[in-house]
mmCIF file of C-alpha atoms and ligand atoms in Angstrom:
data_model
loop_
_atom_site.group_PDB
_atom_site.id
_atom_site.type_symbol
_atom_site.label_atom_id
_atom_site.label_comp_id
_atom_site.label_asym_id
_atom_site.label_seq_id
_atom_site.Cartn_x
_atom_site.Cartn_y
_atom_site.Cartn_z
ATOM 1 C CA UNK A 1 105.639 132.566 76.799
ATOM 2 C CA UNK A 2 103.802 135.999 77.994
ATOM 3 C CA UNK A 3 99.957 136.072 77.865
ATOM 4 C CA UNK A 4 97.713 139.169 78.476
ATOM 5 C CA UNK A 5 98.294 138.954 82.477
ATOM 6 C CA UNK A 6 101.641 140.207 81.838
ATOM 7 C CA UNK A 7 100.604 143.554 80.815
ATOM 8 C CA UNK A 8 98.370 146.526 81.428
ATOM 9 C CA UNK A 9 96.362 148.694 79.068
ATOM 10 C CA UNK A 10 96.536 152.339 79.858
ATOM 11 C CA UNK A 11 96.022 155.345 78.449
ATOM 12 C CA UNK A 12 94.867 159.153 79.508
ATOM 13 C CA UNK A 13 91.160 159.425 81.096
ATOM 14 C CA UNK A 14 89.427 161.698 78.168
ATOM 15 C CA UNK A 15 88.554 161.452 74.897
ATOM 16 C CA UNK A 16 87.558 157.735 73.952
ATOM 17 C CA UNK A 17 89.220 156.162 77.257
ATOM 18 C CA UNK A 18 85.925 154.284 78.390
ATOM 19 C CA UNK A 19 86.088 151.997 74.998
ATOM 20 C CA UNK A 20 89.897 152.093 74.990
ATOM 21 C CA UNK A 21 89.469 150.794 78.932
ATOM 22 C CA UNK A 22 86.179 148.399 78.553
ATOM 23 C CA UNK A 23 87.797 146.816 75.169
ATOM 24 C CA UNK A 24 90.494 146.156 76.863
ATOM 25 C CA UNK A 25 89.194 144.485 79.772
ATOM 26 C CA UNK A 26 86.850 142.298 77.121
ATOM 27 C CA UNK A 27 90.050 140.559 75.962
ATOM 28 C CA UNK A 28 91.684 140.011 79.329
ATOM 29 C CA UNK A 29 93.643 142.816 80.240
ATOM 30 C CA UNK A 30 94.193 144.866 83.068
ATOM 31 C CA UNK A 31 93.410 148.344 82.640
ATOM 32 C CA UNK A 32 94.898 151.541 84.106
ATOM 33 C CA UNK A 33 93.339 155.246 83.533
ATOM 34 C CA UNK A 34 95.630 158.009 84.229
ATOM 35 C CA UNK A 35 93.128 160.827 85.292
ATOM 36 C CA UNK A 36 92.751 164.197 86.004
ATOM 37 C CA UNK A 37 91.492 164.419 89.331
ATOM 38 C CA UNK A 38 88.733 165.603 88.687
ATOM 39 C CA UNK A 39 87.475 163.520 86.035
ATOM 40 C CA UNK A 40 88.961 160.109 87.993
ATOM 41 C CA UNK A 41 84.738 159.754 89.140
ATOM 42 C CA UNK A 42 83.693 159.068 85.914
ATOM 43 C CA UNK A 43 86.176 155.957 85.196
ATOM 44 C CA UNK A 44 85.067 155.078 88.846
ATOM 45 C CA UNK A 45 81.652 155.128 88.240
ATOM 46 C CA UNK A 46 81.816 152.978 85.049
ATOM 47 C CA UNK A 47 84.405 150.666 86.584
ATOM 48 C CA UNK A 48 86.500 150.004 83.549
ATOM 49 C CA UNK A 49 90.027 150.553 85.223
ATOM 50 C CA UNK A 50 91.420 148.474 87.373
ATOM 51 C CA UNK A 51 93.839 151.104 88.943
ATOM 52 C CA UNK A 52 93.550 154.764 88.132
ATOM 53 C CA UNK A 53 95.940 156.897 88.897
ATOM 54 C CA UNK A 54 95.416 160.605 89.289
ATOM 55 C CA UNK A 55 96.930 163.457 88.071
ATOM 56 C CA UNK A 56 96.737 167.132 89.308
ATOM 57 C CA UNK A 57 96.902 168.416 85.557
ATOM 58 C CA UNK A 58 98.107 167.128 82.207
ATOM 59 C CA UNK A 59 101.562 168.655 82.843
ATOM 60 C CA UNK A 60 102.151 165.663 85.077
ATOM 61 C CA UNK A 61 101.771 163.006 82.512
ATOM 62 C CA UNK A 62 105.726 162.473 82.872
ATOM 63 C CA UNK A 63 105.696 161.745 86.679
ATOM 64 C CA UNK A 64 103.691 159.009 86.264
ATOM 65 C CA UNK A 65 105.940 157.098 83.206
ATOM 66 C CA UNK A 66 107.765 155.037 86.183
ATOM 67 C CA UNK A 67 104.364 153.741 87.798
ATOM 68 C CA UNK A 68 103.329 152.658 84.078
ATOM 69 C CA UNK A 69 106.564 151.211 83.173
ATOM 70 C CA UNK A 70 106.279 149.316 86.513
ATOM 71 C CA UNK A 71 103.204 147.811 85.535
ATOM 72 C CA UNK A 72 104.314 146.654 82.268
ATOM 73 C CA UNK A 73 101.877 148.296 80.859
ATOM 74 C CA UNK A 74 100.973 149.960 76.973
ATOM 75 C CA UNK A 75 99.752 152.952 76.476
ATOM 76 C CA UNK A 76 97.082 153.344 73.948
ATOM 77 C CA UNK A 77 97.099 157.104 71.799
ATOM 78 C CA UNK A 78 94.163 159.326 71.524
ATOM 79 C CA UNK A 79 93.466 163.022 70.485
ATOM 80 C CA UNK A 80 93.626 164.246 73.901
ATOM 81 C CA UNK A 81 96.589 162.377 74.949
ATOM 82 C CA UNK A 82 98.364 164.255 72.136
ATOM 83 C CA UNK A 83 96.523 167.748 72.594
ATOM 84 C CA UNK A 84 97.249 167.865 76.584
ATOM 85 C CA UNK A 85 100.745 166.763 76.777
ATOM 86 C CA UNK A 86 103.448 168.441 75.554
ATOM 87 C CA UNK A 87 105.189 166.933 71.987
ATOM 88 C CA UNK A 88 108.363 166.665 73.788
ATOM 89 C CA UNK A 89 107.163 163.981 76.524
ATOM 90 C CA UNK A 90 105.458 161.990 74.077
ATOM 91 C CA UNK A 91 108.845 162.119 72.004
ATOM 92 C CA UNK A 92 110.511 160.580 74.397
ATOM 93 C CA UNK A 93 108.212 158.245 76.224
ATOM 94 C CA UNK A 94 109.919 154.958 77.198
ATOM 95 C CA UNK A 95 106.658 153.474 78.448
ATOM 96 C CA UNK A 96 105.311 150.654 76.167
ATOM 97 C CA UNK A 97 103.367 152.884 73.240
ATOM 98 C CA UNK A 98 101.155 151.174 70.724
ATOM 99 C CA UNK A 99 101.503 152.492 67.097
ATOM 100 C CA UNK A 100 103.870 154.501 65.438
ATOM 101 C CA UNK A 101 104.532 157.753 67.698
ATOM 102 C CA UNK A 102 106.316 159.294 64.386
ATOM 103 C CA UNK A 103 103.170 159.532 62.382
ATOM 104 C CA UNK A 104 101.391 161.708 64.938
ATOM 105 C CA UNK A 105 103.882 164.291 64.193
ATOM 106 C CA UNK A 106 102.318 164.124 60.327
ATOM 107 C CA UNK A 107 98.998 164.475 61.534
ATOM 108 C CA UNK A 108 99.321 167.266 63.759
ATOM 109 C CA UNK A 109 100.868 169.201 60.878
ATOM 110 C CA UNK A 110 98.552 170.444 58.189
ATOM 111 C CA UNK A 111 101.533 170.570 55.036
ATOM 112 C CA UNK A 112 102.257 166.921 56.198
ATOM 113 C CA UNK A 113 99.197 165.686 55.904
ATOM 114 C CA UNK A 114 98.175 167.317 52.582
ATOM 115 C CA UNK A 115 101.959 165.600 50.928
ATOM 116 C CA UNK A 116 100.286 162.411 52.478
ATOM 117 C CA UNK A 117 96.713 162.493 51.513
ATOM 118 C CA UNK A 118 98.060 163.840 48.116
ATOM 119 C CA UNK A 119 100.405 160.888 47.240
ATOM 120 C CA UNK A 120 97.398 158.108 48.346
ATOM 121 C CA UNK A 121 95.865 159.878 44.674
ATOM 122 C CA UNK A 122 92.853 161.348 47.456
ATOM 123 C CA UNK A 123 90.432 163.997 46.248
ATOM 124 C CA UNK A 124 91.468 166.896 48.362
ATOM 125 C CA UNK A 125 89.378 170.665 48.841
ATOM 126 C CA UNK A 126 91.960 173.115 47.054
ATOM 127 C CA UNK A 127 93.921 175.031 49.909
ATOM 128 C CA UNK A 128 94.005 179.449 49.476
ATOM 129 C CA UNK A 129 97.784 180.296 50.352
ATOM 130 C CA UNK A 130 96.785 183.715 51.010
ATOM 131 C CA UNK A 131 92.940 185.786 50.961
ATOM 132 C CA UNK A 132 93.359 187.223 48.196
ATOM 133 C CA UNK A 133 92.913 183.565 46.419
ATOM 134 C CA UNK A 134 89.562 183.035 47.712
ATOM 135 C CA UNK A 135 87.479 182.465 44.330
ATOM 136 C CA UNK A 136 84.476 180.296 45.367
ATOM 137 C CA UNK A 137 82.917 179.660 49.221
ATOM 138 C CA UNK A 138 85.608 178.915 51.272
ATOM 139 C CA UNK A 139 85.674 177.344 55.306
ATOM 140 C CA UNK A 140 88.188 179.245 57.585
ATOM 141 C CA UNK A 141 90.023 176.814 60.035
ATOM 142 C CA UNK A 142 92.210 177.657 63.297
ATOM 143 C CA UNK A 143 95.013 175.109 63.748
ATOM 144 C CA UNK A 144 94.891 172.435 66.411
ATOM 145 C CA UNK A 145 92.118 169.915 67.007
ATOM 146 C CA UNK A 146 89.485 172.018 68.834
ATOM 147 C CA UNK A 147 86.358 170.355 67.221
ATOM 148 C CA UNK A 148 85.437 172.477 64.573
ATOM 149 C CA UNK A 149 85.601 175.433 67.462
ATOM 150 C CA UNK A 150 85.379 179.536 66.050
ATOM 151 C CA UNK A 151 85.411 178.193 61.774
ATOM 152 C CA UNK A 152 83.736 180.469 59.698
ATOM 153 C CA UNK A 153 82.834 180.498 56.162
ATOM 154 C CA UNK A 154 83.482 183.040 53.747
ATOM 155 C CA UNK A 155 82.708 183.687 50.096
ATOM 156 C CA UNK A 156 85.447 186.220 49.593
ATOM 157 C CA UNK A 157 88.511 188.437 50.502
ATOM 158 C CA UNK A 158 86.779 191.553 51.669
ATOM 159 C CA UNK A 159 84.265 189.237 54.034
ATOM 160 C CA UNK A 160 87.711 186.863 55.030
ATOM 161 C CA UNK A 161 89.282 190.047 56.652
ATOM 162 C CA UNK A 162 85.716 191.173 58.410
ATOM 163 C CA UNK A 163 85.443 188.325 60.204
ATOM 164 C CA UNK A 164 88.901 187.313 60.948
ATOM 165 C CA UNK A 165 89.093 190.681 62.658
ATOM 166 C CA UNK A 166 86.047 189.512 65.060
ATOM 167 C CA UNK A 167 88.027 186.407 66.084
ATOM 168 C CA UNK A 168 90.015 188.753 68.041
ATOM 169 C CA UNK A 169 93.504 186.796 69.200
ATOM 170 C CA UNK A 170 95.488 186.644 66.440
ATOM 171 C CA UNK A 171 95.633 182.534 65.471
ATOM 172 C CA UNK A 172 97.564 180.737 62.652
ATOM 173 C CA UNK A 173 94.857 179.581 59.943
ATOM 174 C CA UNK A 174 94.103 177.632 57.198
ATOM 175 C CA UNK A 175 91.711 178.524 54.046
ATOM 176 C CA UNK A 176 90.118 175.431 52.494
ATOM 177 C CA UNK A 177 87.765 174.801 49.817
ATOM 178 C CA UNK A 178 84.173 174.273 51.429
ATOM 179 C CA UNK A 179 83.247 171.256 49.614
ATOM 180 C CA UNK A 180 78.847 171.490 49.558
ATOM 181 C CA UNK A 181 78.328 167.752 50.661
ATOM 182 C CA UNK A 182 77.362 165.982 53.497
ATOM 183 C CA UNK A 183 80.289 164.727 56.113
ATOM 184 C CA UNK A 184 81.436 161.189 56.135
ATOM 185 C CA UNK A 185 84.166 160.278 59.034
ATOM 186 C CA UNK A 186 85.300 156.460 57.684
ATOM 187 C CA UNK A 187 86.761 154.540 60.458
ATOM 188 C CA UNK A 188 90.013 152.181 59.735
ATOM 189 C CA UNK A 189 92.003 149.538 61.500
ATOM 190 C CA UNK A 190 94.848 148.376 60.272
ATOM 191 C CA UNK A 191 96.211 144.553 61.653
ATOM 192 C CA UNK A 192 99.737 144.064 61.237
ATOM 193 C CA UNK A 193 99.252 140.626 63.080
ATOM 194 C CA UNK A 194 96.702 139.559 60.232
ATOM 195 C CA UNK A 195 97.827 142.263 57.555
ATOM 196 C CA UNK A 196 94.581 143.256 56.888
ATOM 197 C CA UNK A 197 92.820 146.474 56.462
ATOM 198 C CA UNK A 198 89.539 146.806 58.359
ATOM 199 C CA UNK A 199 86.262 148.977 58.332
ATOM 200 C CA UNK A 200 85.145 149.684 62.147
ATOM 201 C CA UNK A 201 82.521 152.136 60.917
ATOM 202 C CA UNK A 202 80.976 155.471 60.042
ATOM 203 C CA UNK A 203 80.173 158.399 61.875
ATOM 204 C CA UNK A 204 78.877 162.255 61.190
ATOM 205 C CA UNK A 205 79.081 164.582 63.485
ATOM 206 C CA UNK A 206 76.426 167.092 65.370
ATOM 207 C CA UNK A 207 77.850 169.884 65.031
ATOM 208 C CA UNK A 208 76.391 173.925 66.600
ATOM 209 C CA UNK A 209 75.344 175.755 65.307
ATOM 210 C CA UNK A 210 75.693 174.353 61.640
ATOM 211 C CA UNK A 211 73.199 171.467 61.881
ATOM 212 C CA UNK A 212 70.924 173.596 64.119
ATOM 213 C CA UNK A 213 70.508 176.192 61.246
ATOM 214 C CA UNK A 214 67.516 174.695 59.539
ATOM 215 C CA UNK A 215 65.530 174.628 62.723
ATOM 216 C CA UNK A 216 65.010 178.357 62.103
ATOM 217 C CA UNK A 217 62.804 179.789 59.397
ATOM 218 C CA UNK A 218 65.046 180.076 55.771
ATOM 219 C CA UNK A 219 64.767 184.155 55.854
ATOM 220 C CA UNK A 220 67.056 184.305 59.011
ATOM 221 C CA UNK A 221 69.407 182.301 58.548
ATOM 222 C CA UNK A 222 71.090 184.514 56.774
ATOM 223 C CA UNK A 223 71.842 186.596 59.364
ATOM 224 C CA UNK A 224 73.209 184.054 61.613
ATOM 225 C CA UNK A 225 77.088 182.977 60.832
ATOM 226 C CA UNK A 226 77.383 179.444 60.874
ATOM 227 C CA UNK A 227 79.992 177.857 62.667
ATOM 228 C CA UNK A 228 81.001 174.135 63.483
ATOM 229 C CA UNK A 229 81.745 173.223 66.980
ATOM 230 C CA UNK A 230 81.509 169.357 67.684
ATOM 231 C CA UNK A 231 78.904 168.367 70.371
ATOM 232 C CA UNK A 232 78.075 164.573 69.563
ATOM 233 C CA UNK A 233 78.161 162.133 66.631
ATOM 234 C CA UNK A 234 76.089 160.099 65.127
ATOM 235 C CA UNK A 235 76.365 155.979 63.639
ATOM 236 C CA UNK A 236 75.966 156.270 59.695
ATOM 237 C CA UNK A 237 75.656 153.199 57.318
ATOM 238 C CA UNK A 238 76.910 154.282 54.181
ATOM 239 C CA UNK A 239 75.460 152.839 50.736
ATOM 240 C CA UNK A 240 77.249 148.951 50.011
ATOM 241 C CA UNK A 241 78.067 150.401 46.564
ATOM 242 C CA UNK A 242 80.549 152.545 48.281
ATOM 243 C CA UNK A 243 82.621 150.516 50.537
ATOM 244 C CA UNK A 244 84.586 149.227 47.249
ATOM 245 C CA UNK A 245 86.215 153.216 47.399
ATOM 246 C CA UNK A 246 85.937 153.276 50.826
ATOM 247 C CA UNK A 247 89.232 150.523 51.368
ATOM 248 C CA UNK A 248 90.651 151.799 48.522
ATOM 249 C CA UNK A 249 91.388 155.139 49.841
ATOM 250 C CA UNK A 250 92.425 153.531 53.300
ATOM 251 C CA UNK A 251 94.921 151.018 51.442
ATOM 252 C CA UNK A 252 96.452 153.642 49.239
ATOM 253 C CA UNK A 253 96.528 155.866 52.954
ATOM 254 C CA UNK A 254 98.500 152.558 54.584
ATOM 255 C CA UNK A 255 101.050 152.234 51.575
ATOM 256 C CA UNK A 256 102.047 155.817 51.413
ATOM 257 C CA UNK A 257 102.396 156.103 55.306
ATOM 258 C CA UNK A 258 105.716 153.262 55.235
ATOM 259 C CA UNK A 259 107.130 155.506 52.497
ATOM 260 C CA UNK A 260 106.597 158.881 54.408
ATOM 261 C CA UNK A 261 107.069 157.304 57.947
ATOM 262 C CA UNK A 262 108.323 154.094 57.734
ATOM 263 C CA UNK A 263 107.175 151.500 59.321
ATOM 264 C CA UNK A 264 103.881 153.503 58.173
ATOM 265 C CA UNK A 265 100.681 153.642 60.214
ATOM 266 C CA UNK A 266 99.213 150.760 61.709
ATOM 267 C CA UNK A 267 95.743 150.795 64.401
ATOM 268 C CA UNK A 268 92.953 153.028 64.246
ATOM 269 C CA UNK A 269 93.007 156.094 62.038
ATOM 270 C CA UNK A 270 90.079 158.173 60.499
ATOM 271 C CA UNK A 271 89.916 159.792 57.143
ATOM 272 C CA UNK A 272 87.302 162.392 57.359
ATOM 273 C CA UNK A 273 85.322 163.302 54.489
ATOM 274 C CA UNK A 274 82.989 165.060 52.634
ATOM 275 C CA UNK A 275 80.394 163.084 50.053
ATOM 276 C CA UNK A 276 79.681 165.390 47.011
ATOM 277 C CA UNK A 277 76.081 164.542 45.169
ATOM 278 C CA UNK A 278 77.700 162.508 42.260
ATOM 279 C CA UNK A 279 79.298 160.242 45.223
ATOM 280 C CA UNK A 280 83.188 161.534 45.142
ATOM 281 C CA UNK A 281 84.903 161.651 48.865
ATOM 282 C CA UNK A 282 86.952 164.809 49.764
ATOM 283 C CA UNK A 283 89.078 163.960 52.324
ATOM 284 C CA UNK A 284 89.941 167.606 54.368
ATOM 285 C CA UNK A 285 91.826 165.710 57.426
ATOM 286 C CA UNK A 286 93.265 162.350 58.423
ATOM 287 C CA UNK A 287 93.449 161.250 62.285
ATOM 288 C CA UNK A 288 96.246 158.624 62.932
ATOM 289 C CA UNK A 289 94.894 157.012 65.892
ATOM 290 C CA UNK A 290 91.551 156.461 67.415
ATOM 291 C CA UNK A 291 88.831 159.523 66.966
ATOM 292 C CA UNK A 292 85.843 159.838 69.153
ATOM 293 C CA UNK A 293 83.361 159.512 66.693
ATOM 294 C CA UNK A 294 84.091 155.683 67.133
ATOM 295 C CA UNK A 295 82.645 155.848 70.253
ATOM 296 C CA UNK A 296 79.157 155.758 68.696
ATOM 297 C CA UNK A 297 80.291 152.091 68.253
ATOM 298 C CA UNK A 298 81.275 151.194 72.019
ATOM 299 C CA UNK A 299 79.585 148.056 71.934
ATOM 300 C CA UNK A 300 80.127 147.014 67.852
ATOM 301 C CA UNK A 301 79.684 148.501 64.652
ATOM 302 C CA UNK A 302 77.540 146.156 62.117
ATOM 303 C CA UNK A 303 80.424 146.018 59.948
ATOM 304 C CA UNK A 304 82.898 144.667 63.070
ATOM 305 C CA UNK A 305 80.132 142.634 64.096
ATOM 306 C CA UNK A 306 79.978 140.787 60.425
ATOM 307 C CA UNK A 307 84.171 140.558 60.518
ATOM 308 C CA UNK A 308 84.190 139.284 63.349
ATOM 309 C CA UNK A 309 81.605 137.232 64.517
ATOM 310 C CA UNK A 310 81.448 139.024 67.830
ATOM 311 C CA UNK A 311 80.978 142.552 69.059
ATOM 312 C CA UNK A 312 83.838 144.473 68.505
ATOM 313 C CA UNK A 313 84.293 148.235 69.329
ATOM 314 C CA UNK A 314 87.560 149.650 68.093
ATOM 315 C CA UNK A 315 89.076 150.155 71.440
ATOM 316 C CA UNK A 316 88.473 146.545 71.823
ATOM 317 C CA UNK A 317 89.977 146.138 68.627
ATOM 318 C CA UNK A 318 93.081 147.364 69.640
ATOM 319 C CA UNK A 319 93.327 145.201 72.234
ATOM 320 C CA UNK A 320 92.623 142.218 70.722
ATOM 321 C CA UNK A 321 95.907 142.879 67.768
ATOM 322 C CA UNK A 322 97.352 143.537 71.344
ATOM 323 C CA UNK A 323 96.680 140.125 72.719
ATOM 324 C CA UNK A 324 97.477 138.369 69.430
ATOM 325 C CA UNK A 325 100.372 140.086 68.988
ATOM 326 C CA UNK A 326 101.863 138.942 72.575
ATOM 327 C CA UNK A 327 100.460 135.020 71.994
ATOM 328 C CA UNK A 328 102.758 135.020 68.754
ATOM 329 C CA UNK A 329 105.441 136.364 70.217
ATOM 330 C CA UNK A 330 105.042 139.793 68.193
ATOM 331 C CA UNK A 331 104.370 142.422 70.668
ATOM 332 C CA UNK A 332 107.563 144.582 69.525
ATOM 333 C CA UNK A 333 106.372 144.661 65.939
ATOM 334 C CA UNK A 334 102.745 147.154 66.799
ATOM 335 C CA UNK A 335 104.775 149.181 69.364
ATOM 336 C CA UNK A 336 106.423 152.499 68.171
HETATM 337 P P1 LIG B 1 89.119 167.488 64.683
HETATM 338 O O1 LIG B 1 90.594 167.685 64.553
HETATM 339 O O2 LIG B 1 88.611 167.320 66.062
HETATM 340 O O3 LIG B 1 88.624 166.455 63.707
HETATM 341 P P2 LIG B 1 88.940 170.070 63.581
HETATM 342 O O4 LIG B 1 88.854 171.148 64.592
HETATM 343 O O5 LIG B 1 90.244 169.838 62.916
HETATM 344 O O6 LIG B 1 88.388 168.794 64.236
HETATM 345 P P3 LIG B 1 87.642 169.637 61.092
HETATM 346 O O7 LIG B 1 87.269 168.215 61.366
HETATM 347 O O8 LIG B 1 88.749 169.912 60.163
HETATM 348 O O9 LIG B 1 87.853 170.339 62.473
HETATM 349 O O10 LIG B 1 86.365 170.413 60.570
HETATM 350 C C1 LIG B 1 85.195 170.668 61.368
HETATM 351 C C2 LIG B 1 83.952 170.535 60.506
HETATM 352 O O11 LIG B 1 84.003 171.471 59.430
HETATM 353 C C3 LIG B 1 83.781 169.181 59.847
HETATM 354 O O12 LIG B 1 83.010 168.321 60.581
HETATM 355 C C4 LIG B 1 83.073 169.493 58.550
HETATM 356 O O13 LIG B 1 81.678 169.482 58.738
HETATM 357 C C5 LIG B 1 83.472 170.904 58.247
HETATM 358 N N1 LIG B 1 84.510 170.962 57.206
HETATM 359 C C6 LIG B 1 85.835 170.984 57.400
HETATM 360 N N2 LIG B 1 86.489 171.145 56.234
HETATM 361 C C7 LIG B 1 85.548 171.213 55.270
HETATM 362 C C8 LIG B 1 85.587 171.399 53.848
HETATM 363 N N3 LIG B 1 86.736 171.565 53.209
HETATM 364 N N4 LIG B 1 84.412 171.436 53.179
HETATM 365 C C9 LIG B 1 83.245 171.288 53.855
HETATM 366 N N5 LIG B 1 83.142 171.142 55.175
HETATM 367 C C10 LIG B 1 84.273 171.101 55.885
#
């Protein structure tokens, strides 16, 4: 029977590979980083791969598929993985991949994931098709992940087109609802070895200049247009009365994924939310793999630590459904 020395974890050097790499190592495995070369120090320095091998830019992810297939290893999904390197490679990896590739393709597409988040019954912000729709304060978003990067808010039509025409390069959009709140990001994790949804946390994010606007006095704020670009995040305990929502919304998420994109999703994945006063979550995005917010829980979050006994960082939960998966003879049923 194979065991855990059979395999390698791997995945890209960015994003949330030191708790992808260090969980992995926790349960057993080897671990490989695929780097820039540039940024190979850093996974040096903290010694959490095994083997890294480097990369001149993302463009090369596909040279290196042979090297990884060699070393049995499974790649482990994050955002940057999917940002860097192009949809077309990942389509047709034929190294080991844990989760279901397919439901990356929802996330990365805003219709998609409204259908989605719409048929799991989730509160969503209402969505402007065009401008002229705009009837209450309204956030402006650019497509692709780029943190928060260049958003704006606007209150109207007539203060939508003066801004847009500041952004300068002409970008495809989205118009949301701004939902007056505070952020939530809920972290998931669901086991298909013990069919079990998990919480591995909460986060909120520090985001400039929006959370650096009441450090200035309340008559000039006004003046300054607030924006949201990610910087760092923070742990959050959320109140206990809560939590009973909290897995409802990620079990409704789970059972609508297998109808959508069947075999559904499985792992880490992130609803992100925003809390209104009389305690109703907005959800305005879904992540279908591990988010870096979890990273605020490298070692454990208090809520993995209860599950399960033991520190447990979502990267190292991943590898742990890993090596289960592999004892029980499994391993084919997470892959995808
Ligand atoms: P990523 O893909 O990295 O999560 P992103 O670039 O897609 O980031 P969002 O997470 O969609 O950006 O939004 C950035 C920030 O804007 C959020 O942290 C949140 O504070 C705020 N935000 C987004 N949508 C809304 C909304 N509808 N109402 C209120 N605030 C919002």
């Amino acid at each position: 029977m194979a065991g855990v020395a059979d395999y390698s974890i791997a995945t890209l050097g960015s994003h949330s590979a030191l708790q992808i790499l260090r969980g992995a190592k926790d349960e057993g495995f080897k671990t490989i980083a695929v780097c820039r070369s540039d940024h190979a120090f850093i996974y040096r320095h903290f010694g959490v791969a095994d083997e890294i091998i480097e990369i001149k830019s993302y463009d090369e992810f596909h040279k290196v598929e042979d090297d990884l297939i060699r070393r049995n290893a499974i790649l482990i999904p994050h955002a940057s993985l999917i940002a860097y390197v192009p949809p077309k490679v990942i389509e047709d990896l034929r190294v080991l991949h844990y989760g279901n590739r397919r439901i990356l393709f929802w996330e990365a597409d805003r219709e998609r994931q409204r259908i989605w988040l719409e048929r799991a019954g989730l509160n969503l912000p209402r969505v402007f098709r065009s401008p002229s729709e705009i009837d209450c304060f309204a956030i402006v978003k650019f497509y692709g992940a780029r943190g928060g990067q260049g958003y704006f808010l606007v209150k109207n039509e007539q203060e939508f087109w003066q801004k847009i025409e500041r952004v300068g390069e002409l970008r495809e959009y989205t118009i949301q609802e701004y939902i007056v709140g505070i952020p939530v990001y809920i972290h998931y994790f669901y086991s298909v070895i013990r069919g079990e949804l998990e919480i591995m946390g909460f986060d909120r994010r520090y985001e400039s200049n929006a959370d650096g606007i009441g450090r200035i006095p309340a008559e000039d704020q006004g003046r300054i247009d607030v924006t949201y670009t990610i910087v760092g995040n923070f742990p959050l305990m959320l109140r206990e009365s809560l939590l009973p929502e909290v897995f409802r919304m990620g079990e409704r998420v789970v059972r609508v994924s297998r109808e959508i994109c069947s075999p559904g999703i499985w792992g880490p994945f992130c609803l992100e939310t925003v809390v209104t006063p009389d305690l109703k979550f907005y959800v305005f995005e879904i992540s279908a793999r591990i988010v870096a917010g979890t990273n605020v829980f490298m070692e454990t979050s208090p809520y993995a630590l209860i599950k399960h006994g033991k520190p447990m960082s979502t990267g190292r939960r991943i590898a742990l459904e890993i090596r289960e998966a592999i004892e029980q003879g499994r391993l084919k049923e997470i892959l995808g």
